[in-house]
């Protein structure tokens, strides 16, 4: 079994809800106003809401639309982490954390692509969605509880500023900044 297969096979996050809350509190305490870690935490919460919106959708059309929103957020966030933050883990001598992080996100991307092949209102779809949500929740727990607070502590101040700029740049390149998203919405609705 490859490492990606093993990661994909793990359905339920092994840690408790309380452990996940504690991890988030730890990351929030480590974050500074507007820094890369605060952006990451904000995006993690947006991703959690986007998963809930896909599950709550009442018909196929709205479920597919919600799935696309989730996929854009998840891909934009993952790509920014993979281009900026995981290389910083390597630089901070946390190569094993970086390797696990890349592997878990590759597995999530594989599973998100699989989701596109399932009928949106089927039980198989909901099972797959829950599987991905659980895997992402576990990944977020690792980032918030260990990997990122350590990186926030270890990397020098000049690197922290660069990480914030670069993370934001990569995320916005894919997802768009709030202003760009607002312009896109307005042009679609013709206002
Ligand atoms: Fe993340």
Short mmCIF file of N, CA and C and ligand atoms in Angstrom, two decimals, residues 40 44 77 81 86 105 139-140 143 148, ligand 1:
data_model
loop_
_atom_site.label_atom_id
_atom_site.label_comp_id
_atom_site.label_asym_id
_atom_site.label_seq_id
_atom_site.Cartn_x
_atom_site.Cartn_y
_atom_site.Cartn_z
N UNK A 40 -4.00 31.59 7.28
CA UNK A 40 -4.22 30.15 7.17
C UNK A 40 -5.42 29.73 8.03
N UNK A 44 -8.78 27.96 6.84
CA UNK A 44 -9.24 26.67 7.37
C UNK A 44 -10.72 26.76 7.77
N UNK A 77 -5.85 27.16 -1.30
CA UNK A 77 -5.18 27.10 0.01
C UNK A 77 -4.04 26.07 -0.03
N UNK A 81 0.06 26.66 0.40
CA UNK A 81 0.86 25.98 1.43
C UNK A 81 2.00 25.19 0.79
N UNK A 86 5.20 24.72 3.16
CA UNK A 86 5.88 23.43 3.34
C UNK A 86 7.37 23.54 3.01
N UNK A 105 -2.06 16.17 1.30
CA UNK A 105 -2.78 17.06 0.38
C UNK A 105 -2.89 16.44 -1.01
N UNK A 139 -5.67 16.69 8.88
CA UNK A 139 -4.53 17.45 8.34
C UNK A 139 -4.45 18.84 9.00
N UNK A 140 -5.62 19.48 9.11
CA UNK A 140 -5.70 20.80 9.75
C UNK A 140 -5.26 20.71 11.22
N UNK A 143 -1.54 20.63 11.31
CA UNK A 143 -0.97 21.95 11.00
C UNK A 143 -1.12 22.91 12.18
N UNK A 148 2.56 24.29 12.26
CA UNK A 148 2.62 25.73 12.03
C UNK A 148 3.00 26.55 13.27
FE1 LIG B 1 -3.88 24.15 5.74
#
